[in-house]
XYZ file of C-alpha atoms in Angstrom:
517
model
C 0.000 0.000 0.000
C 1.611 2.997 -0.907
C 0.795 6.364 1.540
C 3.113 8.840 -0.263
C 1.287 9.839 -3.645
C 2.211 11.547 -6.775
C -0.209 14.770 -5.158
C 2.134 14.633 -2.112
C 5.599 15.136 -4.327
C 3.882 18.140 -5.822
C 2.781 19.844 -2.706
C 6.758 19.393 -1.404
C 9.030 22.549 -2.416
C 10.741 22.562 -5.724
C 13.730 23.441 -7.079
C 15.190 26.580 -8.301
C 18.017 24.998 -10.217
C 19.850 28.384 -11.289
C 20.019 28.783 -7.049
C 21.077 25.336 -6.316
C 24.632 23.918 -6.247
C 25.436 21.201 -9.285
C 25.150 17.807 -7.643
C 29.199 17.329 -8.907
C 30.004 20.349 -6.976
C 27.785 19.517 -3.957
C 29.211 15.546 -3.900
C 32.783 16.638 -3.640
C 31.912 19.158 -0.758
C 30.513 16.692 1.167
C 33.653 13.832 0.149
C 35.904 16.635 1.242
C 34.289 17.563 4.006
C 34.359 13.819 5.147
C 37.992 12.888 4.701
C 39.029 16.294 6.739
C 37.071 15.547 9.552
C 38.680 11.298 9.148
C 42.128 13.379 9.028
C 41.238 16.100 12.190
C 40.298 13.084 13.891
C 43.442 11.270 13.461
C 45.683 14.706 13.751
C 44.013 16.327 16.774
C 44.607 14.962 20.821
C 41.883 13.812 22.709
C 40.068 16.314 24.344
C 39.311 15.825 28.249
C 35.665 13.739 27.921
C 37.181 11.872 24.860
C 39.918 9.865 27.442
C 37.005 10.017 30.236
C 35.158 7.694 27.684
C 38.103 5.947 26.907
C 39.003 5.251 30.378
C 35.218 4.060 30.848
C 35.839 1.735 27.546
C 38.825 -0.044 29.255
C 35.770 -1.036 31.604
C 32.699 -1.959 30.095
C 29.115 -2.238 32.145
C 25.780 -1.642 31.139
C 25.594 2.027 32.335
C 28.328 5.070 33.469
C 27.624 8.021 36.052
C 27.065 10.401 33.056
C 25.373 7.984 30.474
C 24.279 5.026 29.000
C 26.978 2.684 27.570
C 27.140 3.355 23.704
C 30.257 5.069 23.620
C 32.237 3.118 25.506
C 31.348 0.173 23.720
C 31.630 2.283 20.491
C 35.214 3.077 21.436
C 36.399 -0.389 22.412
C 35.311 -1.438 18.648
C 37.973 1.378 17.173
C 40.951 0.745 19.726
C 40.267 -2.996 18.907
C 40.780 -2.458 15.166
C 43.070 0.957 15.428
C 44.860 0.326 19.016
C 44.972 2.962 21.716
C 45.500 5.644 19.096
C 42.670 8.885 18.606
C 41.700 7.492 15.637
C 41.465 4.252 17.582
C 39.208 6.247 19.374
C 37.165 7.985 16.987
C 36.560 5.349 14.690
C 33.174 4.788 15.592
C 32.151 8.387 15.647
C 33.453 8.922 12.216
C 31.484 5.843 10.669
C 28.291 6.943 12.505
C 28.370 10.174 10.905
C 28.737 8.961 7.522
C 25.779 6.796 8.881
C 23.760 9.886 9.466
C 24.944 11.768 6.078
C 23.343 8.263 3.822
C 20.127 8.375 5.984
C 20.271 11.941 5.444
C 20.392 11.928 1.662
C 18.050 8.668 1.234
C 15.336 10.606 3.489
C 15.676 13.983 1.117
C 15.622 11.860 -2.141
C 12.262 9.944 -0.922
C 10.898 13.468 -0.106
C 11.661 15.420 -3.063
C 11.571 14.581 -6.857
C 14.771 16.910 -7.693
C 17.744 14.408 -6.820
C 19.621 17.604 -5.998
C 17.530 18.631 -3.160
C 18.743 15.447 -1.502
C 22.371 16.176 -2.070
C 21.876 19.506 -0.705
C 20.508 18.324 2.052
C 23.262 16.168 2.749
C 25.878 18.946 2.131
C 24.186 21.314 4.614
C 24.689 18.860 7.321
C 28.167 18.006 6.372
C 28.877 21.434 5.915
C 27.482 22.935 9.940
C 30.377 23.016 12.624
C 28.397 21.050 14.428
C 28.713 18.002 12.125
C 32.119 18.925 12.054
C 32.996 19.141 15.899
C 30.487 16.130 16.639
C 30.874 13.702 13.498
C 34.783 13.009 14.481
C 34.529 13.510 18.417
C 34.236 10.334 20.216
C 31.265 11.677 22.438
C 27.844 10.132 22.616
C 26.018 12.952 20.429
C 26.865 11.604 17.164
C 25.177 8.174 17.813
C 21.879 10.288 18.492
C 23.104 12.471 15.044
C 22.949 9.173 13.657
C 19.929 7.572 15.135
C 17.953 11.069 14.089
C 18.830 10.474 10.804
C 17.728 7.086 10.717
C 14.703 7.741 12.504
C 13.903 10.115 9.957
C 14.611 7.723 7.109
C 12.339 5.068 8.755
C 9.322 7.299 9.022
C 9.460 8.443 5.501
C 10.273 4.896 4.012
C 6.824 4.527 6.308
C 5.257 6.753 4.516
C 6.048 6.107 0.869
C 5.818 2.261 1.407
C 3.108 1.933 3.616
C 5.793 -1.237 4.821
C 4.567 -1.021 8.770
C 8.030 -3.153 9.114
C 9.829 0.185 9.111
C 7.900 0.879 12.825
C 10.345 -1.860 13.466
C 13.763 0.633 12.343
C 11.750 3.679 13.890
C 12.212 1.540 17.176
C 15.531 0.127 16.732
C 16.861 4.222 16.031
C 15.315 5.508 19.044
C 16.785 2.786 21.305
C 20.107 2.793 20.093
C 19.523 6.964 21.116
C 18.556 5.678 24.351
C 21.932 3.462 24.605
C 23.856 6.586 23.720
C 22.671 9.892 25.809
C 19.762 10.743 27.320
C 18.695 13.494 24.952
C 17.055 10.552 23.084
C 14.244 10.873 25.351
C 13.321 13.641 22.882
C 13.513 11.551 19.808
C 10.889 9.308 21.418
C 9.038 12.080 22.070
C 8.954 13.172 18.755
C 8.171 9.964 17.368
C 4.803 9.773 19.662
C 3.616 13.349 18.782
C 4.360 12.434 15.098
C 2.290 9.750 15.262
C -0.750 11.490 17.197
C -0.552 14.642 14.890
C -0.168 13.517 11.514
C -3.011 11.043 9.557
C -0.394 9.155 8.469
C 1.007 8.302 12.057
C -2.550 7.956 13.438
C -3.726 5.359 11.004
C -1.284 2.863 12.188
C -2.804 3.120 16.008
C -4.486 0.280 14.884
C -1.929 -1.791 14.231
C 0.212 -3.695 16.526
C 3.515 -2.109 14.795
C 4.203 1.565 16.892
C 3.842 -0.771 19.911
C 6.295 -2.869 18.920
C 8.926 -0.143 18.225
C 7.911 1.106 21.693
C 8.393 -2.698 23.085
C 12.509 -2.603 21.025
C 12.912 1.175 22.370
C 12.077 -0.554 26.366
C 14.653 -3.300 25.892
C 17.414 -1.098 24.759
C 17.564 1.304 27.637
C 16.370 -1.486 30.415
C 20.219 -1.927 30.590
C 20.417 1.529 31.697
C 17.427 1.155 34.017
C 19.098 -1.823 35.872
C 22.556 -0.136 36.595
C 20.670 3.025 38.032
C 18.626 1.031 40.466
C 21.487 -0.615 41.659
C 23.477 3.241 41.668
C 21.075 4.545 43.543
C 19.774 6.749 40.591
C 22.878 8.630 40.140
C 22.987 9.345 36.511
C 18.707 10.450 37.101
C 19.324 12.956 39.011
C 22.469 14.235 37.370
C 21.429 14.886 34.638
C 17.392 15.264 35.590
C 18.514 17.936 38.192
C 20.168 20.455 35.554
C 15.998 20.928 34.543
C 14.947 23.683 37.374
C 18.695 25.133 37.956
C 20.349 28.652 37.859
C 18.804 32.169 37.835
C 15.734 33.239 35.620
C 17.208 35.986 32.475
C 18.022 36.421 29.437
C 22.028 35.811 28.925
C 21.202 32.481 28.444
C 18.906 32.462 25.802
C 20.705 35.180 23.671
C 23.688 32.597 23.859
C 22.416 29.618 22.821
C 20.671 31.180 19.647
C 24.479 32.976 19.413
C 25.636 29.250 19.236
C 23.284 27.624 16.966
C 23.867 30.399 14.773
C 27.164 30.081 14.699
C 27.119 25.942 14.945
C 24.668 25.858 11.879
C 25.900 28.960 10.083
C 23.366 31.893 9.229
C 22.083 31.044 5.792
C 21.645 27.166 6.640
C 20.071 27.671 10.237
C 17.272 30.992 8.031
C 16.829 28.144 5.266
C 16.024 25.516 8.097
C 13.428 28.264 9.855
C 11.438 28.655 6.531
C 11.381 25.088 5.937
C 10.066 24.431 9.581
C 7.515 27.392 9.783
C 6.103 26.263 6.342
C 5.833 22.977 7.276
C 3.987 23.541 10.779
C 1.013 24.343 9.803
C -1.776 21.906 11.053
C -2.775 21.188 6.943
C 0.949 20.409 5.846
C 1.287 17.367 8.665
C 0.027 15.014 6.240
C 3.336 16.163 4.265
C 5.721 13.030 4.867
C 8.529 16.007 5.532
C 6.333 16.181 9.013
C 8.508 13.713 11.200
C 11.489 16.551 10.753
C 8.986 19.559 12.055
C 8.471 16.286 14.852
C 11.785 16.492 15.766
C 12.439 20.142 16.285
C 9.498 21.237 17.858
C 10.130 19.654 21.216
C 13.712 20.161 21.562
C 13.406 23.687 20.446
C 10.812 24.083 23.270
C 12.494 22.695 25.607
C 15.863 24.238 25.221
C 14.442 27.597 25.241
C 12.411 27.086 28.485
C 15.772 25.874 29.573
C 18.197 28.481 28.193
C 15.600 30.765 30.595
C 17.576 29.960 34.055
C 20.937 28.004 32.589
C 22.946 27.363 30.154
C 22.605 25.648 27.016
C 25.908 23.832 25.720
C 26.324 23.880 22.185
C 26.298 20.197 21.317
C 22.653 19.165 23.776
C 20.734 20.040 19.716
C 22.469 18.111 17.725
C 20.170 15.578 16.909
C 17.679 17.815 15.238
C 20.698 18.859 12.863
C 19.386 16.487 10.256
C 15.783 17.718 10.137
C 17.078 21.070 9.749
C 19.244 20.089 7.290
C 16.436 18.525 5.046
C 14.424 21.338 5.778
C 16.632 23.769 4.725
C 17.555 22.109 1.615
C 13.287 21.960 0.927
C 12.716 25.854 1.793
C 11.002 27.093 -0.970
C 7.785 29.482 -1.780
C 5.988 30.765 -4.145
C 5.996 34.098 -2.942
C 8.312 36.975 -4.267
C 9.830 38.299 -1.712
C 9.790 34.995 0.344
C 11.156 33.327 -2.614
C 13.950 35.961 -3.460
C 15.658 35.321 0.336
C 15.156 31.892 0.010
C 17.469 32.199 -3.203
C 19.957 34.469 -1.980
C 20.482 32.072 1.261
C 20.496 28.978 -1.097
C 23.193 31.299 -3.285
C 25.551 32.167 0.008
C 25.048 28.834 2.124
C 27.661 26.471 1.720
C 29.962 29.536 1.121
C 29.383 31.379 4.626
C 29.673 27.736 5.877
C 32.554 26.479 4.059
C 34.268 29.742 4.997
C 33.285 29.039 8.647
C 34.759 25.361 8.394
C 37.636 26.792 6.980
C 38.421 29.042 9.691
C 37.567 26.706 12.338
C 40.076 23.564 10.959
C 42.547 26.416 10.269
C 42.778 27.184 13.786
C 41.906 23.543 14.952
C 45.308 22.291 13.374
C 47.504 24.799 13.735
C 46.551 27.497 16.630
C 47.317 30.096 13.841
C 45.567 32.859 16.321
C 47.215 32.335 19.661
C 44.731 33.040 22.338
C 45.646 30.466 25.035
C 42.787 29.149 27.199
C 40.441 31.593 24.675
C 40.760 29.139 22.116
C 38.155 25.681 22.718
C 40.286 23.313 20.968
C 43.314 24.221 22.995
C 41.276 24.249 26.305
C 39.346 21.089 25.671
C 42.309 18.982 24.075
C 45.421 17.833 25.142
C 47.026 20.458 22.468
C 50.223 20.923 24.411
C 49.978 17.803 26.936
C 52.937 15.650 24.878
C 55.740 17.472 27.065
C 53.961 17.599 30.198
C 53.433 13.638 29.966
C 57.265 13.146 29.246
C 58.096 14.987 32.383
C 55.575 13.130 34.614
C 57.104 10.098 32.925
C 60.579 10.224 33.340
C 59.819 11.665 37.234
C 57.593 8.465 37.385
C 60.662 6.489 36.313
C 63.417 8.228 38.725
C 61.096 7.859 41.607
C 59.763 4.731 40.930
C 56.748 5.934 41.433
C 53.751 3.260 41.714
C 51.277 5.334 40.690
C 49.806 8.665 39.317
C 47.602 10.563 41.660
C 44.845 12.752 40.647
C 41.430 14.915 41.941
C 39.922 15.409 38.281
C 38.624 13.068 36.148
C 40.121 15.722 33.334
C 43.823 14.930 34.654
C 43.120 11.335 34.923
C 42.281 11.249 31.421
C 45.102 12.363 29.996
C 47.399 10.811 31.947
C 46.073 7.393 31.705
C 46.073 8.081 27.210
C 48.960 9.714 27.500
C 52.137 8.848 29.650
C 54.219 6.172 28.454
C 55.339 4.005 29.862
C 52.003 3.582 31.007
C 51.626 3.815 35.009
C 48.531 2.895 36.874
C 46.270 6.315 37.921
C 44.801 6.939 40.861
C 41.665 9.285 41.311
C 41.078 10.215 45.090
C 37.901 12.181 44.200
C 34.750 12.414 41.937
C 34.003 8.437 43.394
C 30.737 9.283 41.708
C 32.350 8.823 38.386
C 34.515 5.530 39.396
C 31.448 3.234 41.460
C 32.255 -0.012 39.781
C 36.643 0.647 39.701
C 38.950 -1.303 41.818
C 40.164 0.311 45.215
C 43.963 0.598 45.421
C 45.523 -1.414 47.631
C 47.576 -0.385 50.580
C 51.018 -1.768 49.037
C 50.099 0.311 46.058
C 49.763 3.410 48.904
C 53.192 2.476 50.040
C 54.884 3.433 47.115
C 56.406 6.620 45.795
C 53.049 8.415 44.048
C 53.564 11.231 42.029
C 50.269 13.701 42.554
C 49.472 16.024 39.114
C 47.393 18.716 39.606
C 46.509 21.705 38.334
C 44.888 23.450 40.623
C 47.597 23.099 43.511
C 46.596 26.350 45.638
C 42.780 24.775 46.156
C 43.547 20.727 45.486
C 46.391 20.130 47.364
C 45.133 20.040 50.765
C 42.691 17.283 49.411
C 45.608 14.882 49.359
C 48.843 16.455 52.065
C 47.158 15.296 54.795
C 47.564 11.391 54.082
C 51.103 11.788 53.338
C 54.173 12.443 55.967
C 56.093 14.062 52.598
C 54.693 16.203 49.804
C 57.665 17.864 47.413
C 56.201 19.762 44.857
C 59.560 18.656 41.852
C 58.247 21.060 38.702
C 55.084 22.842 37.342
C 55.647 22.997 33.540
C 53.143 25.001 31.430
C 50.922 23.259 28.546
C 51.219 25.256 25.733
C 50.315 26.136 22.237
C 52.808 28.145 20.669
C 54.400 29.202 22.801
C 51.312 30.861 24.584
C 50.200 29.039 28.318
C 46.881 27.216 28.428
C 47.408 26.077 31.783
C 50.064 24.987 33.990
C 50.381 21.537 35.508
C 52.338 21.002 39.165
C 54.225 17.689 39.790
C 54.298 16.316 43.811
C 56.281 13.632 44.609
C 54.290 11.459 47.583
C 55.351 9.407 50.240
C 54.652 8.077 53.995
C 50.903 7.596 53.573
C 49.148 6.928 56.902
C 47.590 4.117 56.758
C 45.573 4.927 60.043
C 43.524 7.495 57.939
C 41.224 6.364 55.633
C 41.808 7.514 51.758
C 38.887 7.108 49.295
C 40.258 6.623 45.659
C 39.321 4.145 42.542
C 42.222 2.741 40.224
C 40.611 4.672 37.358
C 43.334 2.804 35.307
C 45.770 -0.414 35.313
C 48.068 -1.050 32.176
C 47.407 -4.232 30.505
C 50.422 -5.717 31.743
C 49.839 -4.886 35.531
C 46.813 -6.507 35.238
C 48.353 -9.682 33.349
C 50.482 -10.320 36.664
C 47.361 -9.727 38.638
């Protein structure tokens, strides 16, 4: 039974072709785009949640303080091909956005009947920062990137096919969401108020396939539901908490649309609003295109009421980044002065954005403006860590030093990716983040431990008091050149008192310590 008619295709936006990109043009853009975000990957250090995740990777469960267990298993896959390398570590992230960029495309070309609509559409995701920043990070938001898209795909095959088997890959998408952040609790959402508001969703309410896809979305994140119970809800009320927090105004708000301007780039992000506000109207949800206005609306709710009384970070909307992108590559109308800035924004879109990209991997790979701790990349990555992990190494080496001592999961981290030899790490804080890693035992506590910090002035008395002898040997700066980011102090340890009890989790064991164990 087919539910997409010929009547349907007409009433979707067509092409102005003398506005569009050539689909030649448009495919290399998006191969280019691809291989430089496979080479940043490879090129750039991890940042700071990047070797969090990996550290939680070295460990697998069914659930982590933060989130559900995705990336960890995601990143195991990549070190197992790639080794403990950041493309090791990326792999994953890089094939699931290629993952989302095909769903992408096949969802445009099932929507509308010019071919190069669907290209476009594929190229204005490729082409955002965010796509750039999220499709090569090994973080959990490019698995939901990745499930949107292929949510998306599933309810328009739906639609067109009339196959109720796709309820089936509707389901399967939203659960692996649910396996990879908690944000997916919108895609589910979207999903339901698709089906209530649109006569295509509603038709199937008869049919035993949207419960189903409900019963595959419940199996994927019972994992999650076990390890919480048994944590005592932890990760709940994290992350549920951050709802009612901070002060009522309106700094927050004017910075997250800042952001997703910036994040989409202007011309994509006013294409993307003209596709969703033409689309929204109660007659045009029998329009297939309807599961991307599904998508936005409650996320765009939600992180308004939100941005009210906190903060907004960037990345939290980057799963409706493929609606907009398929919306912005349909904006079109028949009215002239509508239709003449739809044009112009078509004409300048991938060139504001390319420009954008350009400026962004400019300064990604080489720091070519040097504005220390300014600068994301250099704050978030290890850009500048190499020398810093030499020192702690060879002072590891001369002291014999058992272990590496830290109060910040950031610090733990890098150490535990980066020193070599590697040297077991120690985390005497944050136990939150550690509930299911070993204790260290008191020979371990014995040894010479070398402490890192870099926060010595407010961290340090978190750890002196267990130890008879603290000797601060160097504080070395990380930098980018030749400008400070921060500055990392080195204590050697010894004479811990054993009458005084020390929390701590071995965040990390090398492989062969834990061969002799």
């Amino acid at each position: 039974m087919k539910m997409f008619s010929s009547a349907d295709a007409r009433d979707m936006p067509l092409a102005a072709e003398r506005t569009l990109p050539q689909v030649s043009g448009t495919f290399v853009l998006i191969a280019a785009l691809t291989l430089l975000r496979m080479g940043t990957a490879a090129y750039l250090p991890l940042s700071f949640d990047e070797s969090y995740f990996w550290l939680w990777s070295k460990r697998l469960a069914i659930s982590y303080f933060e989130h559900p267990p995705l990336i960890a298993f995601a990143i195991r896959s990549g070190t197992f091909l790639l080794g403990d390398t950041e493309l090791g570590v990326r792999l994953a992230s890089l094939v699931a956005s290629v993952a989302a960029s095909w769903a992408v495309f096949r969802a445009a070309a099932l929507l509308m009947p010019d071919r190069s609509r669907a290209w476009l559409a594929c190229a204005y995701l490729n082409a955002t920062l965010m796509m750039a920043s999220q499709g090569m990070a090994a973080t959990p938001d490019i698995f939901v990137v990745a499930a949107a898209a292929v949510l998306l795909l599933a309810v328009v095959e739906l639609q067109v096919t009339g196959n109720g088997g796709w309820w089936l890959a509707a389901g399967s998408a939203v659960g692996a969401a649910a396996l990879a952040k908690y944000t997916s609790f919108f895609l589910g959402l979207s999903l339901v108020l698709w089906t209530a508001a649109s006569p295509q969703g509603r038709r199937w309410l008869a049919s035993p396939w949207p419960y189903v896809a409900a019963l595959i979305t419940s199996v994927c994140f019972g994992p999650n539901l076990i390890w919480n119970e048994a944590h005592g809800w932890m990760s709940f009320k994290y992350q549920f908490g951050r709802i009612v927090v901070g002060r009522p105004g309106l700094t927050y708000i004017l910075e997250f649309i800042g952001a997703q301007i910036a994040l989409a780039s202007p011309f994509i992000l006013a294409l993307a609003g003209i596709g969703l506000a033409l689309n929204s109207r109660l007659r045009t949800w029998r329009r297939p295109v309807s599961i991307a206005v599904a998508v936005i609306w409650p996320a765009a709710f939600y992180f308004a009421f939100h941005s009210l009384h906190d903060r907004v970070q960037g990345n939290w909307p980057s799963f409706i980044y493929p609606s907009l992108a398929i919306l912005a590559a349909s904006a079109e109308s028949k009215r002239e002065g509508l239709r003449h800035f739809i044009a112009v924004c078509h004409r300048f879109a991938l060139p504001t954005a390319s420009l954008l990209l350009a400026v962004s991997y400019l300064q990604t790979w080489t720091g070519l403006i040097p504005i220390g701790k300014s600068d994301p990349i250099a704050r978030m990555t290890a850009v500048g860590f190499e020398p810093v992990a030499r020192k702690v190494a060879l002072i590891a080496e001369t002291h014999h030093a058992g272990a590496l001592l830290t109060t910040r999961y950031v610090t733990s981290g890098w150490l535990s990716f980066y020193v070599r030899p590697q040297v077991p790490v120690l985390q005497v804080t944050e136990g939150y983040r550690w509930s299911d890693a070993p204790v260290p035992s008191a020979t371990l506590l014995r040894k010479p431990l070398l402490y890192v910090t870099q926060h010595p002035d407010r961290e340090l008395r978190e750890i002196a008091p267990f130890f008879s002898t603290v000797d601060l040997k160097t504080c070395l700066p990380r930098a980018r050149n030749g400008v400070s980011i921060d500055i990392f102090c080195i204590y050697l340890l010894s004479g811990f008192h054993e009458s005084l009890k020390m929390r701590g989790a071995l965040v990390f064991v090398p492989s062969r310590e834990k061969a002799l164990n």
